[in-house]
PDB file of C-alpha atoms in Angstrom:
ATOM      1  CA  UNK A   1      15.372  35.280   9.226  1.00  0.00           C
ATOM      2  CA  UNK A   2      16.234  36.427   5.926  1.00  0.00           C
ATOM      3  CA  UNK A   3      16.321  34.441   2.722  1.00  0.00           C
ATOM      4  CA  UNK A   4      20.646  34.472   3.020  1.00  0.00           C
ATOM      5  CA  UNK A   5      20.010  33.174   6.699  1.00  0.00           C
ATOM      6  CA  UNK A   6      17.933  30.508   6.016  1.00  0.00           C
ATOM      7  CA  UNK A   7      19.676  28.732   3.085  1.00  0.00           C
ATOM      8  CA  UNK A   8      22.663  28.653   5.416  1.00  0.00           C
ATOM      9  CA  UNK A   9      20.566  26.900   8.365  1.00  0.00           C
ATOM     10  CA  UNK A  10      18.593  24.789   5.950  1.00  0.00           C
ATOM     11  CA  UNK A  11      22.361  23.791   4.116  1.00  0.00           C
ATOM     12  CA  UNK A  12      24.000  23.189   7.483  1.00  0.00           C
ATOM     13  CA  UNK A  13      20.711  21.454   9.297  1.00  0.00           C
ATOM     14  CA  UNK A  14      20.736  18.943   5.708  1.00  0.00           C
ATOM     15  CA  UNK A  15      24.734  17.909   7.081  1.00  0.00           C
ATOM     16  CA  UNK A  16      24.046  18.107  10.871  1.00  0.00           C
ATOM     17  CA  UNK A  17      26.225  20.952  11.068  1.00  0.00           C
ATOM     18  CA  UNK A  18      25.159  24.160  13.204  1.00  0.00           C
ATOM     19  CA  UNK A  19      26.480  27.648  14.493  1.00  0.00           C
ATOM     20  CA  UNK A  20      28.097  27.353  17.281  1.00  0.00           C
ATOM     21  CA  UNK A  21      30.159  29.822  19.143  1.00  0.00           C
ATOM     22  CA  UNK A  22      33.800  29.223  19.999  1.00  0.00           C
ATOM     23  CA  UNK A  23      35.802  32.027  20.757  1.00  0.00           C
ATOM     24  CA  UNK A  24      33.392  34.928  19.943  1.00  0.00           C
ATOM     25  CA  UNK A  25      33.041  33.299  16.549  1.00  0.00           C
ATOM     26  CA  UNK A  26      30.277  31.293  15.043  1.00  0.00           C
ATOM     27  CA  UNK A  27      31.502  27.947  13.350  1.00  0.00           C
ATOM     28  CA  UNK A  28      29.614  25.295  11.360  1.00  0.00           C
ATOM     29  CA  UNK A  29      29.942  22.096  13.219  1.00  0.00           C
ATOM     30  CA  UNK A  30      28.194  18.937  14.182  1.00  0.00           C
ATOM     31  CA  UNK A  31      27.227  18.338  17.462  1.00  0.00           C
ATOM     32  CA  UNK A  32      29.646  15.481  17.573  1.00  0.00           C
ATOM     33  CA  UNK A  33      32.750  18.024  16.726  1.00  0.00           C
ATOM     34  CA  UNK A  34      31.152  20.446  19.146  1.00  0.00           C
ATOM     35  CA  UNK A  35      31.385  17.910  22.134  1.00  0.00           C
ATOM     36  CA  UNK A  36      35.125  16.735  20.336  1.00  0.00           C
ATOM     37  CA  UNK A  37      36.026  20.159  20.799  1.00  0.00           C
ATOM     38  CA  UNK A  38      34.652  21.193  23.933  1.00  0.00           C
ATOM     39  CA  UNK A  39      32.337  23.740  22.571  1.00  0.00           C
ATOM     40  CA  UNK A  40      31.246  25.679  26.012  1.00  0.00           C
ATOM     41  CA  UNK A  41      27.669  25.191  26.590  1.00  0.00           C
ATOM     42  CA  UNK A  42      25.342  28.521  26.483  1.00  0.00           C
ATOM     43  CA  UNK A  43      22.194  28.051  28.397  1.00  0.00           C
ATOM     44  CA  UNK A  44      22.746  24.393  30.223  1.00  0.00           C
ATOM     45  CA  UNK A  45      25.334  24.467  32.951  1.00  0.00           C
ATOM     46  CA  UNK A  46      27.970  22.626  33.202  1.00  0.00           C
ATOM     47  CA  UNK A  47      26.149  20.310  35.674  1.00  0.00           C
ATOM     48  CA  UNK A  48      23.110  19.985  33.805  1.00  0.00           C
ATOM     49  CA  UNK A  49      25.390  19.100  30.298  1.00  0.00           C
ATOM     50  CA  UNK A  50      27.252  16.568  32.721  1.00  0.00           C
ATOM     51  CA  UNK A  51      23.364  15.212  33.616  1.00  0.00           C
ATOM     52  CA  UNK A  52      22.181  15.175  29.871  1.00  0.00           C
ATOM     53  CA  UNK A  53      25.178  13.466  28.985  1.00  0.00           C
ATOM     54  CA  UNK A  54      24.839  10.915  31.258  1.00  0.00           C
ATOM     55  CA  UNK A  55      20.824   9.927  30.598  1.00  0.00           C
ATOM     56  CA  UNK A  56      21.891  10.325  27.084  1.00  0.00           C
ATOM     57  CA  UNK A  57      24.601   7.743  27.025  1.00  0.00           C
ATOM     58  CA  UNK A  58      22.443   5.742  29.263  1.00  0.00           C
ATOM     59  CA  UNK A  59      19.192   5.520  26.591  1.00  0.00           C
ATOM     60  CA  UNK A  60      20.799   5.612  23.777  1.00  0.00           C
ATOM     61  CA  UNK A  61      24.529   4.171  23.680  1.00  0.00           C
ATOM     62  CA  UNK A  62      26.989   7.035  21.675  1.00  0.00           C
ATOM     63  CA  UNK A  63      24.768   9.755  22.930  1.00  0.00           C
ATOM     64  CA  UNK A  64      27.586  11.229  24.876  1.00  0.00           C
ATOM     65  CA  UNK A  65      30.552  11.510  22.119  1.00  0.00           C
ATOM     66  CA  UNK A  66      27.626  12.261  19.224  1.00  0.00           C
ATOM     67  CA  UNK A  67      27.159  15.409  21.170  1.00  0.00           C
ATOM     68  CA  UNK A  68      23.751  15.132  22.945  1.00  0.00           C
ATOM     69  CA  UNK A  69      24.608  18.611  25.098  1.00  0.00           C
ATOM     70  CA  UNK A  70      25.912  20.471  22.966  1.00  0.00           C
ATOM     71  CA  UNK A  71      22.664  19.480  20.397  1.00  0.00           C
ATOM     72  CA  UNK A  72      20.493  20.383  23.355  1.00  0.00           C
ATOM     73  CA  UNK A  73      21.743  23.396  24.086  1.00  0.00           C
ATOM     74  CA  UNK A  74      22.132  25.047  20.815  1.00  0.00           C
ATOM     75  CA  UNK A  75      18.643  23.666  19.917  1.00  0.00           C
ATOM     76  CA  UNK A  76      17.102  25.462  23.141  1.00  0.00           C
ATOM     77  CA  UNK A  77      18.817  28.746  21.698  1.00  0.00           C
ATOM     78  CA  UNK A  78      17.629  28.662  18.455  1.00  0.00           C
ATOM     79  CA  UNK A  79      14.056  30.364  17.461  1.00  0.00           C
ATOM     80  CA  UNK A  80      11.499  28.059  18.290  1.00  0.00           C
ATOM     81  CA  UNK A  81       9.842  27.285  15.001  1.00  0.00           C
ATOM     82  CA  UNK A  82      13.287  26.739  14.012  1.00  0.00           C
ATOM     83  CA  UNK A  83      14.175  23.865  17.165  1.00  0.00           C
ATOM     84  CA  UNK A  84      14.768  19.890  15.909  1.00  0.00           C
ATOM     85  CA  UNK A  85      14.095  19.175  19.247  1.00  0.00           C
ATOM     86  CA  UNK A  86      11.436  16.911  20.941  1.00  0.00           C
ATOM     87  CA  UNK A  87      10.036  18.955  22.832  1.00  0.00           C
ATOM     88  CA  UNK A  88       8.955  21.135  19.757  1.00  0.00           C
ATOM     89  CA  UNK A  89       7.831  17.950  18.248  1.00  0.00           C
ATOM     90  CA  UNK A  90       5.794  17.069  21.277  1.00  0.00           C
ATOM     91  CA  UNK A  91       3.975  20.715  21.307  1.00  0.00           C
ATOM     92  CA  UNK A  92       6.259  21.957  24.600  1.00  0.00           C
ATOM     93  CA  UNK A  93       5.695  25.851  24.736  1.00  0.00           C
ATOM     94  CA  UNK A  94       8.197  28.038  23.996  1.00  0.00           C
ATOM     95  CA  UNK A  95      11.187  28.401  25.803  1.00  0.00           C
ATOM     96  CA  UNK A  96      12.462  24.731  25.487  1.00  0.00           C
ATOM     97  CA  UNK A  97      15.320  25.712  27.447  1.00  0.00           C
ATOM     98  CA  UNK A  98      12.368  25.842  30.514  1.00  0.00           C
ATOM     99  CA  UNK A  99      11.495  22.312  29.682  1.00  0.00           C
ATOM    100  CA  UNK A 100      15.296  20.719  29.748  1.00  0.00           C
ATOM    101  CA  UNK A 101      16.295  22.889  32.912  1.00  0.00           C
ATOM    102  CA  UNK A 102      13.606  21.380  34.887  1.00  0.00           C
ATOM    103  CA  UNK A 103      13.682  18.018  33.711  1.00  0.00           C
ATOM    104  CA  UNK A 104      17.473  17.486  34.580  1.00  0.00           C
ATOM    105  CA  UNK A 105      16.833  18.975  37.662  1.00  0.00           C
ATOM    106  CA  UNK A 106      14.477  16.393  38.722  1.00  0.00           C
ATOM    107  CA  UNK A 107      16.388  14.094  37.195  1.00  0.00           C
ATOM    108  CA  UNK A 108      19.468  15.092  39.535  1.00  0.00           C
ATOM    109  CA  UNK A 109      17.061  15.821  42.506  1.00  0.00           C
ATOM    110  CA  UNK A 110      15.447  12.751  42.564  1.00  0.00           C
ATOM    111  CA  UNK A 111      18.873  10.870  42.131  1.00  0.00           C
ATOM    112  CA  UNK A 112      20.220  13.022  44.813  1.00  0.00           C
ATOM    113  CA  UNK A 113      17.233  11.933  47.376  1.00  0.00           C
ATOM    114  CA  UNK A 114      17.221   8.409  46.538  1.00  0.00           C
ATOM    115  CA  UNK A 115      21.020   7.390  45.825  1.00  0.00           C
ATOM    116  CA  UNK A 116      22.329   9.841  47.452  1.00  0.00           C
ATOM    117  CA  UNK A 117      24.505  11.836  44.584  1.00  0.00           C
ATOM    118  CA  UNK A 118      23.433  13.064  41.229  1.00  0.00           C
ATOM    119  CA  UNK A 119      22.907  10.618  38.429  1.00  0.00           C
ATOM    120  CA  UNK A 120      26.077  11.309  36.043  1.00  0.00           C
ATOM    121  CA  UNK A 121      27.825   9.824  39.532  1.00  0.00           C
ATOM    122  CA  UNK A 122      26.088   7.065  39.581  1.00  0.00           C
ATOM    123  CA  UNK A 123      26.882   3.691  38.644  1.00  0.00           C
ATOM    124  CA  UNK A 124      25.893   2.553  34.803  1.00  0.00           C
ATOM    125  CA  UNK A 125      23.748  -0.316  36.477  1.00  0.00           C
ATOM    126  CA  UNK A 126      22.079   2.332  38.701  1.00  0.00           C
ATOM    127  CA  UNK A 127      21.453   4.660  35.645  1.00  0.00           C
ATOM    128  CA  UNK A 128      19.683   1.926  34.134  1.00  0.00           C
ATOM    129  CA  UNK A 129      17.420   1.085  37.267  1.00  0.00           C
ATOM    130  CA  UNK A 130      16.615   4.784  37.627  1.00  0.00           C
ATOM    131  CA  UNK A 131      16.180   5.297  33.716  1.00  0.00           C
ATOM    132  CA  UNK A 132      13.787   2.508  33.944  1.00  0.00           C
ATOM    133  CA  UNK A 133      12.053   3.173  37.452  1.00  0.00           C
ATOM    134  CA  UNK A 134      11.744   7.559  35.641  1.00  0.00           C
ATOM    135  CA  UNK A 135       9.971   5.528  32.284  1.00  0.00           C
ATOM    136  CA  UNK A 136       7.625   3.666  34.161  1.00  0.00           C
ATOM    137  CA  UNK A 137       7.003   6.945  36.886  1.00  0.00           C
ATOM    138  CA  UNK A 138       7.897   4.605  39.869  1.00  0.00           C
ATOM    139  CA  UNK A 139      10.225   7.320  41.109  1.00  0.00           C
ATOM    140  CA  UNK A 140       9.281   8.150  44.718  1.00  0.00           C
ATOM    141  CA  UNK A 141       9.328  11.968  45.153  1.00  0.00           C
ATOM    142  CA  UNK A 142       9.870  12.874  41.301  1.00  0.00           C
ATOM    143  CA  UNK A 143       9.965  17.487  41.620  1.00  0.00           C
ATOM    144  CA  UNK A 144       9.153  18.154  37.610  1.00  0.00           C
ATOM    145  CA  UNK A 145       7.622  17.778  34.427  1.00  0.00           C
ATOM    146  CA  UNK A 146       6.199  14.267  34.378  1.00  0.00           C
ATOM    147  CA  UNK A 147       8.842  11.433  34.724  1.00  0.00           C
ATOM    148  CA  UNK A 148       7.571   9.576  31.448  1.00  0.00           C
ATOM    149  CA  UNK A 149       7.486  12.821  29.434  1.00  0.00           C
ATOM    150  CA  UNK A 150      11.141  13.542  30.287  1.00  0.00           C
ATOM    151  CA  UNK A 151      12.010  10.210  29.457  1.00  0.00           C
ATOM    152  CA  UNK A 152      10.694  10.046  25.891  1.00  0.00           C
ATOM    153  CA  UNK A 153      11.804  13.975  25.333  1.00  0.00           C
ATOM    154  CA  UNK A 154      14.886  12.789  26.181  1.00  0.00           C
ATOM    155  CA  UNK A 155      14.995  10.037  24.456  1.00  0.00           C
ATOM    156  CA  UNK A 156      13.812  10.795  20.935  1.00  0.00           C
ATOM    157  CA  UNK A 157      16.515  13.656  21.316  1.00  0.00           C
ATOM    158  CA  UNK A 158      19.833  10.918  22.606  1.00  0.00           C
ATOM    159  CA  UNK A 159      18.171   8.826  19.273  1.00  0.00           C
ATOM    160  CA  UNK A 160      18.198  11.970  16.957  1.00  0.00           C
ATOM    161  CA  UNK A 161      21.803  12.898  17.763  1.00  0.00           C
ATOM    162  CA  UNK A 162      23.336   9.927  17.144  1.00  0.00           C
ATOM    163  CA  UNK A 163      21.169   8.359  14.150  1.00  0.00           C
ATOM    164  CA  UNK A 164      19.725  11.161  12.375  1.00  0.00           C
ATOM    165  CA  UNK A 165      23.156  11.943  11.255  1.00  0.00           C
ATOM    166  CA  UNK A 166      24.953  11.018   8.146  1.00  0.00           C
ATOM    167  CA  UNK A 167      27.082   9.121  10.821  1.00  0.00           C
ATOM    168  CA  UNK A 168      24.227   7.345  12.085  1.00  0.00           C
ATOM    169  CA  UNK A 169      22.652   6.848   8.171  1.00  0.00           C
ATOM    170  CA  UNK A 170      26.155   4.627   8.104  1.00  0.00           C
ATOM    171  CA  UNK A 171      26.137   3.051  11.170  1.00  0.00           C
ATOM    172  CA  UNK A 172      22.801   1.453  10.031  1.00  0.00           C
ATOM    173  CA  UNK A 173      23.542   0.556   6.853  1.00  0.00           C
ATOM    174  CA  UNK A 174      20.942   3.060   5.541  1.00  0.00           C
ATOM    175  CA  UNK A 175      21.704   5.320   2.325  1.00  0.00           C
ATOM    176  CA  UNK A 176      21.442   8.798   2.757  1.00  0.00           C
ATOM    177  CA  UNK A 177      20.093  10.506   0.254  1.00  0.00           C
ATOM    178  CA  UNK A 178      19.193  14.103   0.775  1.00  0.00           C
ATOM    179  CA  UNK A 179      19.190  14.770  -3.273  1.00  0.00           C
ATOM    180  CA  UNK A 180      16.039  12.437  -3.678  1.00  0.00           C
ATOM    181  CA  UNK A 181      12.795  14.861  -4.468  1.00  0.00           C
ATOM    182  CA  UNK A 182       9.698  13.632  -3.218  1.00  0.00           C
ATOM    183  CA  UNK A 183       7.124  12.257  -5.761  1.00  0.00           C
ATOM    184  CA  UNK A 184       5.212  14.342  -7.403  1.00  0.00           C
ATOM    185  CA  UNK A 185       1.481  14.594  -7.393  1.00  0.00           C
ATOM    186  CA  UNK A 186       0.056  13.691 -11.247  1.00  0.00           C
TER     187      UNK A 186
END
């Protein structure tokens, strides 16, 4: 990335805003707008955005309309050392996009066996049970990357979409203030 490239990511990362393609043409917008708009996804399906939305909204209430698949799937596109995602946080390898696509497919397979239909169809009372039957790794017949380890991926990414925001700054009352240096060292 060249010096040009990078003040623009590190300007629009600082407001939440990112590149996303509508139309052919690359836009600066917050996941939030993105979902507003309808953004098309560009890695996740349809039914896996439909899946991410759903856990989203179910661990982290907002997660939905603050744009959790859109996030996710421009994140999984981006180069890695450049990703705000958990899964770069938690040391996944490289491709994330690996690491989301099999995790909402157990999440939808495992729904699929045991309540018979995938888990954005479910219920919100049966989201919750499963949510909380995936943290704990009580899920009978679980096909993926460890049931526990999708859950807290997931998430610390529904909790980063809708609080690390200047939206979500607001919502809880906290100041942001990007202009603040750190201390120096004397």
């Amino acid at each position: 990335m060249n010096e040009i490239e990078r003040r623009t990511f590190m300007k629009g990362a600082a407001l939440g805003t990112f590149a996303f393609t509508v139309g052919g043409v690359e836009v600066m917008l917050t996941p939030r707008q993105a979902h507003a708009q309808n953004v098309p996804l560009q890695t996740l399906t349809p039914d896996q955005g439909a899946t991410l939305d759903a856990v989203g909204e179910t661990l982290v209430p907002g997660a939905k309309v603050a744009g959790i698949s859109n996030y996710v799937d421009h994140q999984i596109t981006v180069p890695a050392e450049e990703s705000l995602l958990q899964a770069r946080i938690m040391s996944v390898r490289p491709p994330f996009a690996n690491l989301y696509r099999a995790a909402l497919g157990a999440i939808d397979g495992a729904s699929s066996k045991t309540k018979g239909k995938k888990f954005a169809e479910l219920t919100p009372d049966e989201q919750h049970d499963f949510i909380d039957a995936m943290r704990q790794n009580k899920i009978e017949g679980w096909q993926g990357p460890p049931a526990p380890f999708v859950y807290n991926v997931l998430r610390g990414d529904a909790v980063d979409v809708v609080y690390a925001t200047m939206d979500g700054y607001a919502m809880l009352g906290v100041p942001y203030m990007p202009h603040i240096a750190p201390a120096k060292k004397w």
